Short mmCIF file of C-alpha atoms in Angstrom, two decimals:
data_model
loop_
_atom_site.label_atom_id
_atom_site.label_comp_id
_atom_site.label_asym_id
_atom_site.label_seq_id
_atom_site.Cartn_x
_atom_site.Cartn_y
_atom_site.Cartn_z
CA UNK A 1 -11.14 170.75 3.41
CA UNK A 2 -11.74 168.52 0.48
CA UNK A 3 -13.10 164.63 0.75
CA UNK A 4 -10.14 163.24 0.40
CA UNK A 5 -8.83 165.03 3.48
CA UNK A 6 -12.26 164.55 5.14
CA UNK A 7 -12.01 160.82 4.89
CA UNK A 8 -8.23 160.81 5.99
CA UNK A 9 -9.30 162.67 8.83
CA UNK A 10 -11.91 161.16 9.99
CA UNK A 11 -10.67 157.34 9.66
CA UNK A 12 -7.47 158.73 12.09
CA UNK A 13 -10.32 159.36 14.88
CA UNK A 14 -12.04 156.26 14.55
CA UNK A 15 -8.54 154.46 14.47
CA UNK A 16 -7.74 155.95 17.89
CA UNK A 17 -11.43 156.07 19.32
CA UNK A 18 -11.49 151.89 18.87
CA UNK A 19 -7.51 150.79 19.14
CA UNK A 20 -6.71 153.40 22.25
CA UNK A 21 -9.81 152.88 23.72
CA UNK A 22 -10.68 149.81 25.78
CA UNK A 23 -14.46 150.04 25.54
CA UNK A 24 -12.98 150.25 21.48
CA UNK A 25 -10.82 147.50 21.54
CA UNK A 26 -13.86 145.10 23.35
CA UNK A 27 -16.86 146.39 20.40
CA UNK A 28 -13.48 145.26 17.95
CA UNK A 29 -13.14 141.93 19.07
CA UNK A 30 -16.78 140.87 19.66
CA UNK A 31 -17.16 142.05 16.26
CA UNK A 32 -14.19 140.20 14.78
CA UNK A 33 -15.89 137.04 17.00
CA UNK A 34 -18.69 137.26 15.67
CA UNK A 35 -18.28 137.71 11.62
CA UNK A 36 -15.03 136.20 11.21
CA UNK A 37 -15.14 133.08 13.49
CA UNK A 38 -18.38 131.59 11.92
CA UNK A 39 -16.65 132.36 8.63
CA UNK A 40 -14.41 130.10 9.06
CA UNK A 41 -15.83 127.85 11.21
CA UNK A 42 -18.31 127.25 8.58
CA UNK A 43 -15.21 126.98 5.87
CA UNK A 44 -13.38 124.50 7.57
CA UNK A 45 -16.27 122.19 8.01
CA UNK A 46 -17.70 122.36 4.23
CA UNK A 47 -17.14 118.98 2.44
CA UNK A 48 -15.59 117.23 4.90
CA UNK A 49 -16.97 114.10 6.88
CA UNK A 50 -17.57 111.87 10.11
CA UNK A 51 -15.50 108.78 10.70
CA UNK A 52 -17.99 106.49 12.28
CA UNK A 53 -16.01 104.96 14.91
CA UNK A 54 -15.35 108.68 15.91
CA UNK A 55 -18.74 110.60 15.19
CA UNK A 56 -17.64 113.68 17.49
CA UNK A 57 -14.63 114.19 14.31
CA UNK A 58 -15.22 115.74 11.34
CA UNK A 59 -13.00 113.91 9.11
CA UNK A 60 -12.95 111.40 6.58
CA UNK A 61 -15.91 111.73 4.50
CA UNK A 62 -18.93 109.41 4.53
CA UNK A 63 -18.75 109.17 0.94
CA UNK A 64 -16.24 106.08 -0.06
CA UNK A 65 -18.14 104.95 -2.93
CA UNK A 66 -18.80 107.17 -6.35
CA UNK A 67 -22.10 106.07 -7.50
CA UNK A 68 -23.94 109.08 -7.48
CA UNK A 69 -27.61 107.47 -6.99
CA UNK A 70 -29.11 104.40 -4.96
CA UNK A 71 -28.92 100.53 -5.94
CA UNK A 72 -31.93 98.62 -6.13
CA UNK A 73 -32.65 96.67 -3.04
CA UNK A 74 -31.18 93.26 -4.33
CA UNK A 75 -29.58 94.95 -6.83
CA UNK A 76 -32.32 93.58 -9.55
CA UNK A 77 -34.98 95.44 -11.28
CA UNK A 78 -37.75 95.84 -8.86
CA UNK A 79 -40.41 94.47 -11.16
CA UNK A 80 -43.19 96.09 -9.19
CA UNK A 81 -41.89 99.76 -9.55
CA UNK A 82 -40.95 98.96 -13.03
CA UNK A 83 -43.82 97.72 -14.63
CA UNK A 84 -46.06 100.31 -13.10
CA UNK A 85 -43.95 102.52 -13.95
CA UNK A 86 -43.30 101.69 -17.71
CA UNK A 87 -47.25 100.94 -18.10
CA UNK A 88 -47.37 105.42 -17.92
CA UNK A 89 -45.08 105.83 -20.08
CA UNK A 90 -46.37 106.79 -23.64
CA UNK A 91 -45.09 104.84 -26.54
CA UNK A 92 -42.79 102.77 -24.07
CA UNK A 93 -45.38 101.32 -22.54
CA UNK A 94 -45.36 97.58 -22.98
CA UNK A 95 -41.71 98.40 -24.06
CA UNK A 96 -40.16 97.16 -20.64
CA UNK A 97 -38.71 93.82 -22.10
CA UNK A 98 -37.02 95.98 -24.75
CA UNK A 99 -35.16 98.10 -22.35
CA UNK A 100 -33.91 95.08 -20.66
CA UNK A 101 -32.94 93.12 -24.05
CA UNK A 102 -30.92 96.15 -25.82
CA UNK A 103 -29.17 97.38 -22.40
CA UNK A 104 -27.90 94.06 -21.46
CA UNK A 105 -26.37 93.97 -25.43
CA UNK A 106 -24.86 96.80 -24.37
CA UNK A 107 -23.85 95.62 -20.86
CA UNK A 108 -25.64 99.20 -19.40
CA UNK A 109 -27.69 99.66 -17.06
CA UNK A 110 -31.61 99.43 -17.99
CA UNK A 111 -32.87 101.39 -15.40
CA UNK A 112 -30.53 104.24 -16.15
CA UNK A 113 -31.24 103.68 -20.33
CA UNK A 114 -35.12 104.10 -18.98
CA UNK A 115 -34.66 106.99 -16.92
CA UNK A 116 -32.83 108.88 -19.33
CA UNK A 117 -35.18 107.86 -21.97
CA UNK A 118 -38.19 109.01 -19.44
CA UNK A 119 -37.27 112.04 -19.07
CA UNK A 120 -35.94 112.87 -22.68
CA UNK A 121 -39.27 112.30 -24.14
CA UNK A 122 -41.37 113.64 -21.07
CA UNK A 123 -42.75 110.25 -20.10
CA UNK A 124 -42.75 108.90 -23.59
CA UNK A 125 -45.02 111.85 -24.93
CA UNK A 126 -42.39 113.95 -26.80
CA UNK A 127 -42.90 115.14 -30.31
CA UNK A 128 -39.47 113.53 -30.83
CA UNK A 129 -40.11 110.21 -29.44
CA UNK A 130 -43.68 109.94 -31.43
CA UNK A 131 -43.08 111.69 -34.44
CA UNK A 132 -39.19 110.90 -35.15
CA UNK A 133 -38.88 107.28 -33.18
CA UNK A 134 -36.05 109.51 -31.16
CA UNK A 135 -36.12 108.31 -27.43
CA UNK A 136 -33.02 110.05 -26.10
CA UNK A 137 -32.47 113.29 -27.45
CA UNK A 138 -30.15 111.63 -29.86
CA UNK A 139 -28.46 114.58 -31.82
CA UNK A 140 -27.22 114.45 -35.55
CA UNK A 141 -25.13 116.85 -38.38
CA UNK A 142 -28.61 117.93 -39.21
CA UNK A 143 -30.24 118.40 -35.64
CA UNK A 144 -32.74 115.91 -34.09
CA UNK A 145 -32.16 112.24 -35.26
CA UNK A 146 -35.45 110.76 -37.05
CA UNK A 147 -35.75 106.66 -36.85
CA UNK A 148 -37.50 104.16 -38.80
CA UNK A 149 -39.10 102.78 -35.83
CA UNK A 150 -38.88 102.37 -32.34
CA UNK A 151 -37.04 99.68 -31.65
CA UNK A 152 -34.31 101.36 -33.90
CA UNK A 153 -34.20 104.33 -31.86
CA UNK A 154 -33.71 102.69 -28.81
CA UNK A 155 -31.00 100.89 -29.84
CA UNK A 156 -29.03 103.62 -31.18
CA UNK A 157 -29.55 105.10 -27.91
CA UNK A 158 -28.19 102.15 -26.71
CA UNK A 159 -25.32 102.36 -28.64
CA UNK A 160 -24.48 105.86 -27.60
CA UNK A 161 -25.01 104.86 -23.48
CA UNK A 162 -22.20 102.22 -24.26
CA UNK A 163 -19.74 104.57 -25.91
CA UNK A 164 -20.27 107.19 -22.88
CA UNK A 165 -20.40 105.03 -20.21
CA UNK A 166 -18.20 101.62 -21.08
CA UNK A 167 -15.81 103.25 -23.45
CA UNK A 168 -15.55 106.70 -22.23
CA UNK A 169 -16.12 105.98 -18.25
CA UNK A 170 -18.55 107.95 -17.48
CA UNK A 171 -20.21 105.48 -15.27
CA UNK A 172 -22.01 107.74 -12.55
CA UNK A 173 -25.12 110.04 -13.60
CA UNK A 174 -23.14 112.96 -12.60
CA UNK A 175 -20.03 112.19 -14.66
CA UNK A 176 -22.63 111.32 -17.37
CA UNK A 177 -24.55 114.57 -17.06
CA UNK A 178 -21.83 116.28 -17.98
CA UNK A 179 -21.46 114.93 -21.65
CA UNK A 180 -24.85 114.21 -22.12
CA UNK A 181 -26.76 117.16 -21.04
CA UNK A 182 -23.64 119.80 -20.57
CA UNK A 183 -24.60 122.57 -17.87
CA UNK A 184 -23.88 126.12 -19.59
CA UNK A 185 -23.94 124.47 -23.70
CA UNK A 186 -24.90 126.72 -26.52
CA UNK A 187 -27.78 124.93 -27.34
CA UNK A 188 -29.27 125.26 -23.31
CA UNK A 189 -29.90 129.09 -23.19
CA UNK A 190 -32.22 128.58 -20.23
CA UNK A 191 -29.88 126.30 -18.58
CA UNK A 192 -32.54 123.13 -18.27
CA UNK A 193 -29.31 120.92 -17.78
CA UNK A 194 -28.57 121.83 -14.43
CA UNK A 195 -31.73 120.19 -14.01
CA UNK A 196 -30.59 116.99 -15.78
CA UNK A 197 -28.23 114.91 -12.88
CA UNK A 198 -31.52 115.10 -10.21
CA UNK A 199 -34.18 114.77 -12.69
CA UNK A 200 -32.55 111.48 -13.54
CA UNK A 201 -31.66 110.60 -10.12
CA UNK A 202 -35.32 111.11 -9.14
CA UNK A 203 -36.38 108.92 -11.70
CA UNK A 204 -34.15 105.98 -10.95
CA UNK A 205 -35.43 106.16 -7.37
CA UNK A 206 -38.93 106.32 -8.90
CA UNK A 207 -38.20 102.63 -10.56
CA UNK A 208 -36.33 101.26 -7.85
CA UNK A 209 -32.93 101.97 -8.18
CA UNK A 210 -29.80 101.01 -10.02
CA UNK A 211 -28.76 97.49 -10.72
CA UNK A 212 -25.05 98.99 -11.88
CA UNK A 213 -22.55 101.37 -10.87
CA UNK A 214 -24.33 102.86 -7.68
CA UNK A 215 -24.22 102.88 -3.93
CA UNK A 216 -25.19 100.12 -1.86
CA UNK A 217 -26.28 100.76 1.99
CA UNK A 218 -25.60 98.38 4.95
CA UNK A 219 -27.33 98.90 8.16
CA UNK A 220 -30.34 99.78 9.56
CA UNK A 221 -30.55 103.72 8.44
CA UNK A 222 -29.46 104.92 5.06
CA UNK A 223 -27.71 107.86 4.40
CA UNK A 224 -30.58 110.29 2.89
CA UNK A 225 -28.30 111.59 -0.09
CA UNK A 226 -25.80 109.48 -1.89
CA UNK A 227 -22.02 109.86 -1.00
CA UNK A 228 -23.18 112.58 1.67
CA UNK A 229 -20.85 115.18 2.42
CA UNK A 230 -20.82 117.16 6.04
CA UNK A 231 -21.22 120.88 6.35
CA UNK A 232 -21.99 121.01 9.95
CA UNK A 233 -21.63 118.50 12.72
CA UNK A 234 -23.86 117.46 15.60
CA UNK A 235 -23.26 119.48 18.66
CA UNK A 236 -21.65 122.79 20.20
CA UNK A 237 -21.14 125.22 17.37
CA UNK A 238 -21.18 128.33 16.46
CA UNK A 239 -24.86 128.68 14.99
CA UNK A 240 -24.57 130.48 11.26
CA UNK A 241 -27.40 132.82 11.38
CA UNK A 242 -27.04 134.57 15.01
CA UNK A 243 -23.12 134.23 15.76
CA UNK A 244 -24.57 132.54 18.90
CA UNK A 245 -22.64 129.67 20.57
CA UNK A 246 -25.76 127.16 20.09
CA UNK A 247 -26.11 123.17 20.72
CA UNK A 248 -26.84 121.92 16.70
CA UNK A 249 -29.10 119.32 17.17
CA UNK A 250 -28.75 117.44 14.13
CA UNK A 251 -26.48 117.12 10.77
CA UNK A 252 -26.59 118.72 7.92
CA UNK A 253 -25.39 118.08 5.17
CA UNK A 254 -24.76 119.25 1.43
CA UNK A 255 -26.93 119.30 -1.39
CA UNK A 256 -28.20 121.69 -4.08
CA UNK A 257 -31.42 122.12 -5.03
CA UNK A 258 -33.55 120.64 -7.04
CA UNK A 259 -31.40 117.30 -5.44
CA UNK A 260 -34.16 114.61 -4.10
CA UNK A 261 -33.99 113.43 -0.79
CA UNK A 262 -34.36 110.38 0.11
CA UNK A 263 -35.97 108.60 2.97
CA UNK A 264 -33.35 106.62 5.47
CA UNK A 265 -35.34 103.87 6.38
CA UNK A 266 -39.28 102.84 5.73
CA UNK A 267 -41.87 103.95 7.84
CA UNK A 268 -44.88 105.99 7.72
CA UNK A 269 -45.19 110.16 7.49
CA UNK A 270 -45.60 111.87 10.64
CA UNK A 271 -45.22 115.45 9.49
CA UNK A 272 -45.00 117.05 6.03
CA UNK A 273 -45.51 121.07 6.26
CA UNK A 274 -43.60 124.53 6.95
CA UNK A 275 -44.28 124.71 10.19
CA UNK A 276 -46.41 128.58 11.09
CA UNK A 277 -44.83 129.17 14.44
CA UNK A 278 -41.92 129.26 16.52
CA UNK A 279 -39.41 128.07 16.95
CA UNK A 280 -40.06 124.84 14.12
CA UNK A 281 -41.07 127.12 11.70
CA UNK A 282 -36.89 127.72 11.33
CA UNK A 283 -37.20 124.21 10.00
CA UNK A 284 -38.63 125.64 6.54
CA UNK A 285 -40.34 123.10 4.60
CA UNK A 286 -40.00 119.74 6.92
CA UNK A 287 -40.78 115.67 6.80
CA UNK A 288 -40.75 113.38 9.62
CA UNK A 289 -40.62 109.99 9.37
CA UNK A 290 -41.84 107.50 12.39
CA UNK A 291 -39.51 104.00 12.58
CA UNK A 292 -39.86 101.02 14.37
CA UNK A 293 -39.00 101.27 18.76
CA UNK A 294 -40.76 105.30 18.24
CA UNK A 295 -37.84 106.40 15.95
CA UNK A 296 -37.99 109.52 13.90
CA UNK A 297 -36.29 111.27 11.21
CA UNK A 298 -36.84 114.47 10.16
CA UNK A 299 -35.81 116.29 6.55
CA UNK A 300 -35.42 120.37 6.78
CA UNK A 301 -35.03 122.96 4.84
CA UNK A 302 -36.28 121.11 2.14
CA UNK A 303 -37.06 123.35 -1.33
CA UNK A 304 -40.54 120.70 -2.31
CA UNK A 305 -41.90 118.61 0.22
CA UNK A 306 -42.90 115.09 -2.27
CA UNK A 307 -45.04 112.92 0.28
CA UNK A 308 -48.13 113.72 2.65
CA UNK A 309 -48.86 112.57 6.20
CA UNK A 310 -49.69 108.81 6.33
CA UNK A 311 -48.18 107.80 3.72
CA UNK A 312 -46.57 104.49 4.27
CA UNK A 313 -42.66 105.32 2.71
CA UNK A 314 -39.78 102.66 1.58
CA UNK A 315 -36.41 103.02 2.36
CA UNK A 316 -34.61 105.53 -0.15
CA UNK A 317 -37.63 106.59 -1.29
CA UNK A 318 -37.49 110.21 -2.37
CA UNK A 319 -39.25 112.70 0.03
CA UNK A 320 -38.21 115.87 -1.01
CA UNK A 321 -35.80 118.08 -2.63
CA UNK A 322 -33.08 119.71 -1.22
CA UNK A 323 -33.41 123.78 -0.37
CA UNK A 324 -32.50 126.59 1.47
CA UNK A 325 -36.52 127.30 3.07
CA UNK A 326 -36.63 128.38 6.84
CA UNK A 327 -33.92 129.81 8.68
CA UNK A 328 -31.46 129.06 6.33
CA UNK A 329 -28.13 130.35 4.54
CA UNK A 330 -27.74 128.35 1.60
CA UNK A 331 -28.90 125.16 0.47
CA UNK A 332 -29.00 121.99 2.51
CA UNK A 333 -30.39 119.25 4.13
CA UNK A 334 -30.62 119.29 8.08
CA UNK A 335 -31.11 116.00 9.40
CA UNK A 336 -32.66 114.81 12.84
CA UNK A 337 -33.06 111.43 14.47
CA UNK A 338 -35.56 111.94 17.50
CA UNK A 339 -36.52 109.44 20.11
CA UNK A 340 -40.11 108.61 21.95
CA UNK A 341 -41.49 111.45 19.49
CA UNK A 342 -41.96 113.83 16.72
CA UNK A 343 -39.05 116.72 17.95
CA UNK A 344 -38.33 114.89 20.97
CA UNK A 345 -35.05 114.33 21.83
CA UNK A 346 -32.58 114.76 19.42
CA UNK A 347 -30.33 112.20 18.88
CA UNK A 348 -26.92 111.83 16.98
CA UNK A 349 -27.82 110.77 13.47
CA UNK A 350 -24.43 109.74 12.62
CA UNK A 351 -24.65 107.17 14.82
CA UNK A 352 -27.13 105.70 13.14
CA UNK A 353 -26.15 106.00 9.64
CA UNK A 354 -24.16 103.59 7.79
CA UNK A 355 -21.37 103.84 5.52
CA UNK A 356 -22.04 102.47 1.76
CA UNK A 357 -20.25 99.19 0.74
#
């Protein structure tokens, strides 16, 4: 008998050992339960959101507005954040004023024209930025632009921000990533641009947040990643990992690593390790956050844990960035809201959590 009638032969007995067997036909259909049903479970409720007047649904996203990063608290520069900030930063420092004067000639954004500029030049220490006068990357026919000063750089830069974002419309750091630091360009053989939309998200977040084109949060708890998007809701499910029906005691929600996370309301650092032992060591890399009336929040899963216990945090302050760490299949963010203690009783965080305006 040769393999191909070997395999004929044998997949006609295990056809009729499972489908004219009963004891068959039950292994069948706990298997099909059990792979197929999460599948799809899972696939149904990728991307989609909670309608907060109906938290048990997962419909209509959370994510209404576009802005791809956090406003600033009154929507002004926080001069605090700022100044410390900019007093770091290489040959910017003492610069601030600059920023403010060439992006508001431009009608852009200064803390996104610093940001950028921030990172371009590694905190103002490039060879570009001190050698050429080049403080964004700024590309020419014959490679790396080379400036006369300073000042002339950054208004070039300027310049270029106001093509891309007031005359092009790229307006959100992620629709701007994608002309000005392309993921998969010829020039990026070790693909450092995927790195380029969170980098400069961080950094905004770093010096307070955007005073254009972002999201603005109303209510007590912010959402702890801009326009969030729900992969799994709060509740009965069917639990990813073990096929087991299982009570998901929080929300999580999507996000790709390195994304920061950000903090949903101030308060002070509770917890900030993997945890070594069952069963909150399936947590992977977790914060907690204490709030006002013995609130907590709690951040899972996370790829870099950014903050240590007792440190006093501010609302949207990044904590961490996203990951996959723990008992995980894929990056995300679980989320938890517990009451009267750290991993107390679980609440449901999307009652809590306010849409953007």
């Amino acid at each position: 008998m040769n393999a191909k009638e070997t395999a004929k032969t044998l997949g006609h007995l295990l056809f009729m050992k499972v489908f004219f067997n009963p004891i068959g036909l039950v292994v069948f259909g706990t298997a099909l339960i059990l792979i197929v049903l999460p599948v799809f479970m899972s696939m149904n409720g990728k991307d989609k959101g909670f309608d907060l007047e109906n938290p048990e649904q997962n419909i209509d996203a959370l994510s209404g507005a576009t802005g791809g990063a956090y406003c600033a608290v009154n929507g002004e520069i926080n001069q605090e954040l700022w100044e410390a900030k900019m007093s770091t930063a290489g040959v910017f420092s003492g610069k601030e004023n600059l920023f403010i004067q060439i992006a508001n000639e431009q009608g852009i954004d200064p803390v996104l024209m610093a940001a950028i500029a921030l990172h371009e030049t590694t905190n103002g220490t490039s060879h570009a930025v001190v050698t050429k006068n080049n403080p964004g990357g700024l590309m020419g026919k014959d490679g790396l632009m080379q400036f006369s000063t300073l000042e002339e750089g950054l208004e070039s830069m300027g310049q270029t921000l106001h093509n891309r974002i007031i005359k092009d419309g790229y307006v959100t750091i992620t629709d701007l990533g994608s002309v000005y630091a392309p993921v998969g360009a010829e020039n990026d053989p070790t693909n450092l641009n995927a790195h380029w939309v969170p980098t400069i998200t961080a950094m905004v977040s770093s010096l307070g947040g955007l005073t254009m084109n972002c999201t603005l949060q109303s209510g007590e708890f912010a959402q702890p990643i801009p326009n969030v998007q729900v992969n799994s809701n709060y509740g009965i499910r069917i639990h990813p990992v073990t096929g087991e029906i299982s009570n998901h005691q929080g929300v999580d929600f999507a996000c790709s690593s390195p994304e920061p996370i950000y903090a949903a309301k101030e308060g002070k650092v509770v917890y900030a390790e993997f945890p070594s032992s069952y069963p909150t060591n399936t947590y992977g890399n977790i914060v907690v956050i204490q709030h006002p009336n013995n609130l907590f929040t709690a951040y899972a899963h996370l790829s870099r844990i950014d903050v240590k216990v007792g440190q006093e945090i501010r609302q949207l302050e990044v904590i961490g960035r996203c990951g996959s760490t723990g008992r995980s299949t894929g990056d995300h963010l679980h989320f938890e809201i517990h009451a009267g203690q750290k991993f107390g009783t679980r609440l449901n965080p999307m009652l809590y959590l306010k849409e953007p305006v």
